[in-house]
Short mmCIF file of C-alpha atoms in Angstrom, two decimals:
data_model
loop_
_atom_site.label_atom_id
_atom_site.label_comp_id
_atom_site.label_asym_id
_atom_site.label_seq_id
_atom_site.Cartn_x
_atom_site.Cartn_y
_atom_site.Cartn_z
CA THR D 1 -143.40 -121.70 -97.28
CA SER D 2 -145.38 -118.42 -95.48
CA ARG D 3 -141.59 -117.35 -94.19
CA ILE D 4 -140.03 -118.50 -97.66
CA MET D 5 -142.47 -115.56 -99.41
CA GLN D 6 -141.46 -113.05 -96.64
CA LEU D 7 -138.24 -113.35 -97.13
CA TRP D 8 -139.02 -113.26 -100.64
CA SER D 9 -140.51 -109.75 -100.61
CA ALA D 10 -137.81 -108.41 -97.88
CA PHE D 11 -135.82 -109.38 -100.37
CA ALA D 12 -137.88 -107.66 -103.50
CA ALA D 13 -138.42 -104.81 -101.12
CA LEU D 14 -134.49 -104.00 -99.82
CA SER D 15 -133.73 -104.57 -104.23
CA ALA D 16 -136.16 -101.83 -104.95
CA LEU D 17 -134.85 -99.03 -101.93
CA LEU D 18 -131.31 -100.25 -103.00
CA LEU D 19 -131.98 -100.12 -106.88
CA PRO D 20 -130.91 -96.21 -107.95
CA SER D 21 -128.13 -96.10 -105.69
CA ALA D 22 -127.04 -99.10 -107.55
CA ARG D 23 -127.42 -97.17 -111.02
CA ALA D 24 -124.06 -97.50 -112.96
CA GLU D 25 -123.94 -94.44 -115.33
CA GLN D 26 -126.22 -93.73 -118.09
CA VAL D 27 -125.39 -93.76 -121.49
CA LEU D 28 -128.39 -91.91 -123.47
CA GLN D 29 -128.52 -93.47 -127.32
CA GLY D 30 -131.56 -91.88 -127.86
CA GLN D 31 -128.05 -88.11 -127.61
CA SER D 32 -125.39 -90.28 -129.14
CA MET D 33 -123.98 -91.14 -132.23
CA TRP D 34 -121.49 -93.33 -133.11
CA SER D 35 -118.25 -94.10 -135.95
CA PRO D 36 -120.49 -95.44 -138.85
CA PRO D 37 -124.05 -93.47 -138.20
CA GLU D 38 -126.69 -95.71 -138.66
CA ILE D 39 -128.81 -92.53 -141.00
CA HIS D 40 -132.06 -94.38 -139.33
CA ALA D 41 -131.05 -93.49 -135.57
CA LEU D 42 -130.03 -89.97 -136.60
CA ASP D 43 -133.11 -89.73 -138.36
CA ALA D 44 -135.53 -90.53 -135.86
CA HIS D 45 -133.19 -88.83 -133.14
CA TRP D 46 -131.40 -85.87 -134.76
CA PHE D 47 -133.09 -82.88 -136.96
CA LEU D 48 -129.59 -82.57 -140.22
CA ALA D 49 -129.61 -78.94 -142.24
CA GLY D 50 -127.81 -77.48 -144.81
CA THR D 51 -124.46 -79.05 -145.15
CA ALA D 52 -124.90 -81.70 -141.77
CA ILE D 53 -124.78 -85.05 -144.05
CA PRO D 54 -123.19 -88.21 -142.44
CA SER D 55 -120.84 -90.27 -143.90
CA GLU D 56 -118.69 -93.89 -144.26
CA ARG D 57 -116.64 -92.69 -141.57
CA SER D 58 -118.06 -90.06 -139.66
CA LEU D 59 -121.08 -86.72 -139.75
CA VAL D 60 -120.55 -84.39 -141.97
CA LEU D 61 -120.92 -81.25 -140.74
CA SER D 62 -118.90 -78.48 -142.82
CA PRO D 63 -118.10 -80.20 -146.24
CA GLY D 64 -115.20 -76.92 -146.73
CA VAL D 65 -117.54 -75.16 -149.03
CA PRO D 66 -117.47 -70.92 -147.74
CA ASN D 67 -121.47 -69.14 -147.57
CA ARG D 68 -122.26 -72.46 -145.61
CA LEU D 69 -124.44 -73.57 -143.17
CA GLY D 70 -124.79 -76.55 -141.44
CA LEU D 71 -126.92 -78.03 -139.00
CA MET D 72 -127.29 -79.86 -136.35
CA TRP D 73 -129.80 -80.13 -133.02
CA SER D 74 -131.17 -82.78 -131.75
CA ARG D 75 -135.12 -83.97 -131.41
CA TYR D 76 -135.82 -85.03 -127.75
CA PRO D 77 -134.06 -82.97 -125.13
CA LEU D 78 -132.55 -83.82 -121.26
CA ILE D 79 -134.09 -84.31 -119.02
CA THR D 80 -131.16 -84.05 -116.14
CA ALA D 81 -128.86 -80.99 -115.84
CA ASP D 82 -125.90 -84.05 -114.70
CA PHE D 83 -124.79 -84.69 -116.82
CA GLU D 84 -122.11 -86.14 -119.67
CA VAL D 85 -120.93 -85.39 -123.17
CA THR D 86 -117.78 -86.43 -125.30
CA PHE D 87 -117.43 -85.26 -128.92
CA ASP D 88 -115.20 -86.04 -131.78
CA PHE D 89 -114.01 -84.55 -134.08
CA SER D 90 -111.65 -84.07 -136.76
CA VAL D 91 -111.19 -80.98 -138.56
CA THR D 92 -109.18 -80.40 -142.31
CA GLY D 93 -107.66 -77.01 -142.68
CA ALA D 94 -107.73 -74.68 -145.76
CA ASN D 95 -104.29 -74.60 -147.10
CA PRO D 96 -104.32 -71.18 -148.15
CA ARG D 97 -107.03 -69.69 -145.45
CA THR D 98 -108.95 -67.08 -147.38
CA VAL D 99 -111.91 -67.15 -145.76
CA LYS D 100 -113.64 -64.77 -142.68
CA ASP D 101 -115.84 -65.87 -139.81
CA GLU D 102 -116.30 -69.12 -139.85
CA GLY D 103 -115.86 -71.66 -137.55
CA PHE D 104 -118.69 -74.61 -135.92
CA VAL D 105 -119.90 -75.05 -131.61
CA LEU D 106 -121.00 -77.23 -129.45
CA TRP D 107 -125.05 -76.07 -128.42
CA TYR D 108 -127.56 -76.67 -125.34
CA VAL D 109 -129.99 -74.16 -125.14
CA TYR D 110 -133.10 -74.38 -124.24
CA GLU D 111 -135.46 -73.47 -127.21
CA ASN D 112 -137.16 -77.46 -128.79
CA VAL D 113 -134.22 -75.53 -132.17
CA THR D 114 -135.98 -78.39 -134.30
CA GLU D 115 -139.71 -76.95 -134.76
CA VAL D 116 -138.82 -73.70 -134.63
CA GLN D 117 -135.77 -73.99 -137.66
CA GLN D 118 -137.23 -76.36 -139.47
CA GLN D 119 -139.44 -74.23 -142.38
CA LEU D 120 -136.50 -71.98 -142.10
CA ALA D 121 -134.26 -74.76 -143.28
CA PHE D 122 -136.08 -76.00 -145.78
CA LYS D 123 -137.41 -72.70 -147.75
CA HIS D 124 -133.81 -70.71 -147.64
CA ILE D 125 -130.91 -73.56 -146.33
CA ASP D 126 -132.19 -75.86 -148.24
CA ASN D 127 -133.15 -74.49 -150.89
CA GLN D 128 -131.33 -74.08 -154.58
CA GLU D 129 -132.59 -70.65 -155.67
CA SER D 130 -131.84 -69.08 -152.91
CA ILE D 131 -128.52 -71.18 -151.99
CA ILE D 132 -128.22 -69.79 -155.49
CA ALA D 133 -128.50 -66.28 -154.96
CA GLN D 134 -127.15 -65.83 -151.95
CA THR D 135 -130.27 -64.92 -149.62
CA TRP D 136 -130.75 -67.70 -146.81
CA GLU D 137 -128.08 -66.03 -144.18
CA ALA D 138 -130.03 -62.42 -144.54
CA ALA D 139 -133.71 -64.96 -144.09
CA LEU D 140 -131.79 -66.55 -141.05
CA GLN D 141 -130.28 -63.44 -139.36
CA ALA D 142 -134.31 -61.44 -139.99
CA GLN D 143 -135.46 -64.23 -137.61
CA GLN D 144 -132.04 -63.21 -134.98
CA PHE D 145 -130.07 -66.43 -135.98
CA ASP D 146 -126.95 -64.62 -136.10
CA LEU D 147 -124.49 -66.65 -135.02
CA PHE D 148 -122.99 -69.95 -136.88
CA GLY D 149 -126.87 -70.68 -137.77
CA TYR D 150 -128.09 -70.09 -133.89
CA ARG D 151 -128.90 -67.44 -131.95
CA SER D 152 -126.35 -63.99 -130.63
CA LYS D 153 -129.11 -64.14 -127.69
CA PHE D 154 -129.46 -67.52 -126.49
CA ASP D 155 -130.46 -68.64 -124.06
CA GLY D 156 -127.86 -72.14 -122.32
CA LEU D 157 -124.30 -73.54 -122.46
CA ALA D 158 -121.91 -72.67 -126.14
CA VAL D 159 -118.46 -74.67 -126.20
CA PHE D 160 -116.91 -71.58 -129.54
CA PHE D 161 -114.46 -72.99 -131.84
CA CYS D 162 -113.93 -70.38 -133.56
CA GLY D 163 -109.98 -68.63 -135.39
CA ASP D 164 -109.18 -67.02 -138.64
CA GLY D 165 -106.87 -65.07 -140.91
CA PRO D 166 -103.94 -63.98 -137.67
CA THR D 167 -106.76 -64.80 -134.33
CA ALA D 168 -104.94 -68.20 -132.92
CA PRO D 169 -107.69 -70.71 -133.37
CA SER D 170 -108.84 -71.37 -129.60
CA VAL D 171 -111.67 -72.54 -127.60
CA SER D 172 -113.77 -70.95 -125.00
CA GLY D 173 -117.49 -70.88 -123.58
CA LEU D 174 -120.37 -68.74 -123.50
CA ARG D 175 -122.96 -69.27 -120.63
CA ASN D 176 -125.87 -66.92 -121.38
CA ASP D 177 -130.28 -65.57 -120.26
CA GLY D 178 -131.21 -64.69 -123.45
CA GLY D 179 -130.83 -60.95 -122.45
CA ILE D 180 -126.72 -60.27 -123.96
CA ALA D 181 -126.10 -60.20 -127.86
CA TYR D 182 -123.33 -61.79 -128.25
CA ASN D 183 -121.04 -62.03 -131.91
CA LEU D 184 -117.91 -62.99 -132.85
CA GLY D 185 -115.53 -60.74 -131.96
CA SER D 186 -117.36 -59.15 -129.94
CA GLY D 187 -117.56 -61.37 -126.62
CA VAL D 188 -116.88 -64.51 -128.66
CA PRO D 189 -114.52 -66.25 -129.00
CA ALA D 190 -115.25 -65.71 -124.82
CA GLY D 191 -112.49 -64.00 -121.60
CA ASN D 192 -111.78 -68.42 -120.89
CA ALA D 193 -110.72 -69.33 -124.21
CA GLN D 194 -107.83 -71.38 -124.80
CA GLN D 195 -105.16 -71.02 -127.10
CA PHE D 196 -105.35 -74.82 -129.49
CA ASP D 197 -104.89 -75.93 -133.16
CA TRP D 198 -108.02 -77.71 -133.20
CA ARG D 199 -107.51 -77.22 -137.63
CA LYS D 200 -105.12 -80.36 -137.62
CA ASN D 201 -106.54 -83.48 -139.55
CA SER D 202 -106.60 -85.39 -136.87
CA ASP D 203 -109.05 -86.80 -134.10
CA ILE D 204 -109.48 -84.25 -131.15
CA VAL D 205 -112.10 -85.63 -127.56
CA VAL D 206 -113.47 -82.60 -125.79
CA LYS D 207 -116.04 -82.85 -122.85
CA LEU D 208 -119.05 -80.95 -121.70
CA ARG D 209 -119.19 -81.45 -118.16
CA ALA D 210 -122.35 -80.37 -116.79
CA GLN D 211 -123.19 -80.06 -114.10
CA PRO D 212 -126.13 -77.70 -112.22
CA GLY D 213 -123.51 -75.87 -109.98
CA GLY D 214 -122.19 -74.89 -113.56
CA ALA D 215 -119.72 -76.70 -116.42
CA LYS D 216 -116.33 -77.46 -117.23
CA VAL D 217 -114.11 -77.65 -120.96
CA GLU D 218 -111.62 -80.49 -120.75
CA ILE D 219 -110.28 -80.85 -124.34
CA VAL D 220 -108.41 -84.00 -123.94
CA GLY D 221 -104.56 -83.73 -123.15
CA GLN D 222 -104.25 -80.09 -123.57
CA GLY D 223 -106.58 -78.19 -120.41
CA SER D 224 -109.36 -77.54 -119.42
CA PHE D 225 -111.74 -74.09 -118.25
CA ASP D 226 -114.18 -73.78 -116.49
CA ILE D 227 -118.12 -72.00 -117.37
CA PRO D 228 -119.98 -70.83 -114.45
CA GLY D 229 -123.52 -70.81 -114.53
CA GLU D 230 -126.88 -72.93 -113.58
CA VAL D 231 -127.29 -75.57 -115.96
CA ARG D 232 -131.36 -76.90 -115.57
CA PRO D 233 -132.72 -79.59 -117.15
CA GLY D 234 -134.73 -79.80 -120.26
CA GLY D 235 -132.39 -78.79 -122.58
CA TYR D 236 -131.27 -79.24 -126.33
CA LEU D 237 -128.03 -79.96 -127.63
CA GLY D 238 -126.63 -79.70 -131.02
CA MET D 239 -124.00 -78.39 -133.22
CA THR D 240 -123.68 -75.62 -136.40
CA ALA D 241 -120.83 -75.07 -138.49
CA PHE D 242 -120.61 -71.93 -140.68
CA GLY D 243 -118.09 -72.26 -143.58
CA GLY D 244 -116.85 -68.31 -143.46
CA THR D 245 -117.82 -64.97 -146.31
CA LYS D 246 -115.64 -65.20 -148.98
CA GLY D 247 -112.30 -63.28 -148.76
CA ILE D 248 -110.70 -63.91 -152.68
CA PRO D 249 -114.66 -63.94 -155.93
CA GLY D 250 -112.87 -66.67 -156.95
CA PRO D 251 -114.03 -70.70 -156.75
CA GLU D 252 -111.27 -72.35 -155.46
CA GLU D 253 -112.09 -70.96 -152.29
CA ARG D 254 -111.46 -73.59 -149.41
CA ALA D 255 -113.20 -73.85 -146.05
CA ASP D 256 -112.45 -76.06 -143.08
CA MET D 257 -114.04 -79.11 -143.64
CA VAL D 258 -115.56 -80.18 -140.32
CA GLU D 259 -116.48 -83.77 -139.23
CA LEU D 260 -117.15 -85.29 -136.17
CA VAL D 261 -116.64 -88.50 -136.08
CA LYS D 262 -118.53 -89.52 -132.39
CA LEU D 263 -120.48 -88.03 -129.85
CA GLU D 264 -121.43 -89.22 -126.71
CA VAL D 265 -124.07 -88.01 -123.81
CA VAL D 266 -124.04 -89.93 -120.19
CA ASN D 267 -126.71 -89.03 -118.60
CA HIS D 268 -124.28 -88.60 -114.18
CA ASP D 269 -128.17 -88.54 -112.03
CA LYS D 270 -128.65 -92.09 -110.83
CA SER D 271 -131.99 -91.35 -109.41
CA ILE D 272 -133.62 -90.54 -113.03
CA ASN D 273 -133.60 -92.42 -116.16
CA ALA D 274 -133.21 -89.88 -118.45
CA GLU D 275 -133.44 -91.49 -121.77
CA ASN D 276 -136.74 -90.57 -123.58
CA ALA D 277 -135.54 -90.79 -127.48
CA PRO D 278 -137.61 -93.90 -128.75
CA LYS D 279 -135.50 -95.98 -129.24
CA VAL D 280 -134.79 -96.91 -133.73
CA GLU D 281 -133.89 -101.10 -134.38
CA PRO D 282 -132.35 -100.77 -138.34
CA PRO D 283 -134.64 -102.81 -141.17
CA VAL D 284 -133.24 -106.50 -141.44
CA SER D 285 -132.78 -107.41 -144.92
CA GLY D 286 -133.35 -110.53 -145.55
CA PRO D 287 -136.67 -112.69 -147.85
CA LYS D 288 -139.99 -111.68 -148.39
CA THR D 289 -143.18 -114.23 -148.52
CA GLU D 290 -145.97 -113.35 -150.62
CA GLU D 291 -148.48 -111.95 -148.08
CA GLU D 292 -145.38 -109.70 -147.09
CA GLU D 293 -145.50 -108.29 -149.86
CA GLU D 294 -148.77 -107.93 -150.80
CA GLU D 295 -149.27 -106.23 -147.10
CA LYS D 296 -146.20 -104.29 -148.10
CA THR D 297 -148.01 -102.65 -150.95
CA ASP D 298 -150.22 -99.97 -150.91
CA MET D 299 -153.49 -100.91 -153.90
CA LEU D 300 -154.10 -97.61 -153.41
CA HIS D 301 -151.50 -95.68 -155.08
CA GLU D 302 -151.10 -98.69 -157.06
CA SER D 303 -154.14 -98.61 -158.87
CA SER D 304 -154.77 -94.14 -158.63
CA SER D 305 -156.07 -92.51 -161.56
CA TYR D 306 -152.33 -89.65 -160.37
CA LYS D 307 -150.09 -92.62 -160.18
CA GLU D 308 -149.04 -91.09 -163.71
CA HIS D 309 -149.05 -87.17 -162.61
CA ARG D 310 -147.25 -88.38 -159.75
CA ASP D 311 -144.55 -90.53 -161.92
CA GLU D 312 -144.25 -87.38 -163.80
CA SER D 313 -143.22 -85.56 -160.48
CA ASP D 314 -140.41 -87.19 -159.47
CA ALA D 315 -139.08 -87.55 -163.17
CA ILE D 316 -139.31 -83.69 -163.20
CA LYS D 317 -137.47 -83.99 -159.87
CA ASP D 318 -135.00 -85.73 -160.54
CA LEU D 319 -134.19 -84.08 -163.45
CA THR D 320 -134.09 -80.60 -161.66
CA ASN D 321 -132.18 -82.01 -159.20
CA MET D 322 -129.31 -83.33 -162.18
CA VAL D 323 -129.41 -79.46 -163.92
CA PHE D 324 -129.11 -77.99 -160.43
CA LYS D 325 -126.16 -80.47 -159.93
CA LEU D 326 -124.36 -79.81 -163.18
CA VAL D 327 -125.23 -75.78 -162.78
CA MET D 328 -123.23 -75.51 -159.43
CA GLU D 329 -120.27 -77.74 -160.95
CA THR D 330 -120.16 -76.01 -163.66
CA GLN D 331 -120.72 -72.57 -161.83
CA PRO D 332 -116.35 -72.18 -161.23
CA LEU D 333 -115.91 -73.23 -164.90
CA ARG D 334 -117.94 -70.52 -166.03
CA SER D 335 -117.11 -68.10 -164.17
CA GLN D 336 -113.11 -68.36 -164.40
CA MET D 337 -114.41 -68.26 -168.46
CA THR D 338 -115.91 -65.35 -167.61
CA ASN D 339 -112.82 -63.36 -165.99
CA ALA D 340 -110.72 -65.09 -168.24
CA ILE D 341 -112.45 -63.54 -171.06
CA ALA D 342 -112.80 -60.06 -169.42
CA ALA D 343 -109.06 -59.19 -169.19
CA LEU D 344 -108.21 -60.97 -172.77
CA THR D 345 -110.78 -57.69 -173.61
CA LYS D 346 -109.35 -55.50 -171.39
CA ARG D 347 -105.93 -56.14 -173.64
CA ILE D 348 -107.26 -56.04 -176.56
CA GLY D 349 -108.93 -52.86 -175.85
CA VAL D 350 -104.97 -50.92 -174.44
CA MET D 351 -103.80 -52.62 -177.67
CA GLU D 352 -106.25 -50.96 -178.69
CA ALA D 353 -105.76 -47.01 -177.59
CA THR D 354 -101.75 -48.23 -177.87
CA PHE D 355 -101.97 -49.07 -181.61
CA GLU D 356 -104.34 -45.68 -181.99
CA ASN D 357 -101.43 -43.68 -180.69
CA LEU D 358 -98.55 -44.73 -181.90
CA LYS D 359 -100.10 -44.45 -185.41
CA ALA D 360 -100.57 -40.47 -184.14
CA GLU D 361 -97.38 -40.22 -183.30
CA ILE D 362 -95.44 -41.22 -186.60
CA ASP D 363 -98.50 -38.65 -188.41
CA LYS D 364 -96.99 -36.26 -186.01
CA LYS D 365 -94.71 -36.69 -186.55
CA THR D 366 -94.42 -37.52 -191.18
CA GLY D 367 -96.49 -34.83 -191.11
CA HIS D 368 -98.36 -36.97 -193.74
CA HIS D 369 -101.75 -39.29 -192.79
CA LEU D 370 -100.66 -42.82 -193.78
CA SER D 371 -103.40 -44.24 -192.62
CA LYS D 372 -105.35 -42.58 -195.12
CA GLU D 373 -102.24 -43.38 -198.00
CA PHE D 374 -102.30 -46.86 -197.60
CA GLU D 375 -106.46 -46.66 -198.26
CA VAL D 376 -105.32 -44.51 -201.85
CA ILE D 377 -103.45 -47.78 -202.46
CA LYS D 378 -105.09 -50.28 -201.65
CA GLU D 379 -108.51 -48.78 -203.51
CA GLU D 380 -106.01 -48.42 -206.50
CA LEU D 381 -104.86 -51.86 -207.30
CA ILE D 382 -108.81 -53.49 -206.18
CA SER D 383 -110.02 -51.42 -209.02
CA LEU D 384 -107.42 -52.67 -210.88
CA ALA D 385 -107.71 -56.45 -209.94
CA THR D 386 -110.99 -55.71 -211.33
CA VAL D 387 -110.29 -54.31 -214.25
CA ALA D 388 -108.44 -57.92 -214.64
CA THR D 389 -111.52 -59.79 -214.14
CA LYS D 390 -113.62 -58.15 -216.12
CA GLU D 391 -111.08 -58.05 -219.16
CA THR D 392 -110.73 -61.86 -218.89
CA LYS D 393 -114.73 -62.21 -218.92
CA GLU D 394 -115.04 -60.83 -222.09
CA ARG D 395 -112.07 -62.99 -223.36
CA HIS D 396 -113.44 -66.23 -221.78
CA ASP D 397 -117.32 -65.10 -224.06
CA LYS D 398 -115.02 -64.10 -227.24
CA LEU D 399 -114.10 -67.84 -226.69
CA THR D 400 -117.46 -69.93 -225.49
CA ASP D 401 -118.51 -67.69 -228.77
CA LEU D 402 -116.08 -68.93 -231.02
CA HIS D 403 -116.51 -72.75 -229.89
CA LYS D 404 -119.92 -72.50 -230.77
CA GLU D 405 -118.99 -71.19 -233.70
CA ILE D 406 -117.52 -73.93 -234.83
CA THR D 407 -119.27 -76.18 -233.15
CA ASP D 408 -122.43 -75.02 -235.29
CA PHE D 409 -120.40 -75.00 -238.29
CA SER D 410 -119.11 -79.00 -237.48
CA GLN D 411 -122.60 -79.50 -237.53
CA ALA D 412 -123.58 -78.06 -240.63
CA ALA D 413 -120.93 -79.98 -242.53
CA VAL D 414 -122.90 -82.85 -243.76
CA HIS D 415 -124.27 -80.81 -246.54
CA PRO D 416 -122.31 -80.25 -249.48
CA ASP D 417 -123.96 -77.64 -250.84
CA ASN D 418 -123.07 -75.10 -248.04
CA ILE D 419 -119.65 -76.17 -247.59
CA ASP D 420 -118.26 -73.02 -249.49
CA GLN D 421 -119.84 -70.51 -247.55
CA HIS D 422 -118.95 -72.09 -244.52
CA LEU D 423 -115.27 -71.76 -244.95
CA ASP D 424 -116.15 -67.58 -245.75
CA LYS D 425 -117.51 -67.98 -242.85
CA LEU D 426 -114.20 -69.84 -240.89
CA ALA D 427 -112.07 -67.58 -242.16
CA GLN D 428 -114.39 -64.16 -241.79
CA SER D 429 -114.25 -64.74 -238.16
CA SER D 430 -111.03 -66.28 -237.63
CA GLN D 431 -110.46 -62.82 -239.39
CA ARG D 432 -112.42 -60.85 -237.19
CA THR D 433 -110.88 -63.08 -233.82
CA ILE D 434 -107.54 -63.40 -235.03
CA ASP D 435 -107.23 -59.18 -235.39
CA GLN D 436 -108.94 -58.98 -232.11
CA LEU D 437 -105.99 -61.76 -230.60
CA THR D 438 -104.31 -59.02 -231.88
CA ASN D 439 -105.21 -55.50 -229.76
CA GLU D 440 -106.24 -57.15 -226.43
CA HIS D 441 -102.81 -58.75 -226.44
CA GLN D 442 -101.51 -55.38 -227.74
CA ARG D 443 -104.00 -53.90 -224.83
CA MET D 444 -103.15 -56.35 -221.99
CA PHE D 445 -99.26 -55.64 -222.68
CA GLY D 446 -99.87 -51.82 -222.26
CA VAL D 447 -101.79 -52.73 -219.71
CA SER D 448 -99.70 -54.73 -218.13
CA LEU D 449 -96.18 -52.19 -218.05
CA ALA D 450 -98.61 -49.33 -216.78
CA ALA D 451 -99.76 -51.62 -213.94
CA ILE D 452 -95.10 -52.82 -213.18
CA ALA D 453 -94.04 -48.79 -214.11
CA PHE D 454 -96.99 -47.98 -210.42
CA VAL D 455 -95.41 -51.23 -208.09
CA ILE D 456 -92.02 -50.14 -208.95
CA ILE D 457 -92.80 -45.73 -208.81
CA ALA D 458 -94.84 -46.51 -205.14
CA GLY D 459 -92.50 -49.26 -203.95
CA LEU D 460 -89.58 -46.15 -204.36
CA SER D 461 -91.91 -44.94 -203.40
CA LEU D 462 -91.98 -45.56 -199.84
CA TYR D 463 -88.86 -46.36 -199.81
CA ASN D 464 -88.43 -43.03 -200.27
CA LYS D 465 -90.47 -42.09 -197.38
CA PHE D 466 -88.63 -44.86 -194.80
CA ARG D 467 -85.94 -43.67 -195.35
CA CYS D 468 -86.49 -40.41 -194.89
CA TRP D 469 -87.93 -41.45 -191.63
CA GLU D 470 -84.72 -42.92 -190.78
CA LYS D 471 -82.59 -39.63 -191.29
CA LYS D 472 -85.09 -37.94 -188.35
CA HIS D 473 -84.67 -40.68 -186.20
CA ILE D 474 -89.27 -41.92 -186.14
CA LEU D 475 -88.34 -45.73 -187.06
#
C-alpha cells in the first residue's frame, strides 16, 4: 500500500509539472462577446455608452445617425501580452454618402477607460440636453478625447476602419506610447493601410494577433499587415464608432450602420490563466416559493413614507423619456416644415416684388396711376351700395309702421262707434303710403338710371384705355 501511495504521489507531482505546458489555448469568456449578446454578461464585463445597444443578433455600435458616438470598453484588463482578438462585424454603408470623418476603431490601451469616461458619458454623451444642443463633442474634446471617442495621444494599439468621400475605405493599425497625437488625415489612416471596402452589408472577420514583440492584423480572405512595437499585458480592449459630421442640413442624412456580431479573445500564453473577469450566470426564470418572494420583497422600500414620492419620480422620468422620444422623432418633420415655410415665404416675397415692378412699369408707360383710379372706382361703388342699403332700410321701416297701423285698426274695429274714424285714418294713411311709394319709385328709377349710366361710362373709359394700351404695345 505504501508503494502504491508513493507511485501516486510521484504521478501527481509529474502531472503538476507538465500541466502548464499541456494547457490548451484559453478562450477568455470575460473579454469575449457572442451572438446573440447576453445582456447580463455585457453589463458585468463591458461598459457601453452612446449608441452602443445590444440587439437580437449583434451589438449595434452605430445605428447610422450622424453626430453620434458609440462606446464599448472592457471593465477588466488583459493580464497577458500573448493573445488573439477575432471579431466579426457588419457595416451597412449609407447611399448617398454625405457625412464626413466617420469610422470605428478597435483599441487595446493601458488606461481604464471605463473609470475615465463613465461620468463623462452620463453627463454629456447620454444626456438628452447635450445631444439636442450638440455640446457633447466639445465636452469630450475638452477632456482630450478627440479621436473617434478616445485620445489622439493614446498609449497602446489601435486598428482604424475609416475612409469617406473620394477616399476608399481602408484598414490600418498604429502603436503609440502617448507621445504623438494622431488625427484623421494626420497619421490616420496609417502608412500600413490596406484598401478594403468593408461597407458590404455582410459579415467580415478580422483578427488581431498580439505578442510581446509586436502585433499583426489579418483581414480574413483579404490580406494582413504588421504593427511594430512593444505589447505589454494589463491593457483594456474597446471599440468606438463615430457617425461622422453632417454634410447636408436635411434630417434624411444617414451614416454607416456598424454592428459587432462576435468578439472572441484567446490567450496564447500557456503559462498563466488570463481569465480574471467574474463568471456571470444568466438568471433562471421559474416558479418561486412564497418564502423566496417574501425574501425578495424589500419591506423597508414598500413601507417607506417616501414610496409615493419615488413612484411620482419614476412616473415623471417615464414621461420625460416619452417627451424626449417624441421631440427626437418629430424633429425631422418640424425641420422640413420650417424649410418649406421659409421657401414659400421667399417665393411670395419675390412674387410681390415682381408685381410691384410690373405695376410701376405700366404706370410709367400709360402715364396714369391705375391703382389710384381703381381705388376711386371702388369707393364710388361702395358709396352706391351704402345709399341703396340705407334706402332699403327706410322702406322696411315704413312697411313696419304700416303693418303696425293695420294691426291697431284691426284691434279697434270691434267698436262700431269708431269705425268711421278709423276708416278715415286708414284712407289717409293709405293715401300717404301711395304717395310715398310713388315718390320712392320715381327716385329709385332715377338712381338706377344714374348707376347704369355710370357703369356704362366707366366701362367705355376702361375699354378706351385698354385700346390705347394695345396701340402702344403695352398689352
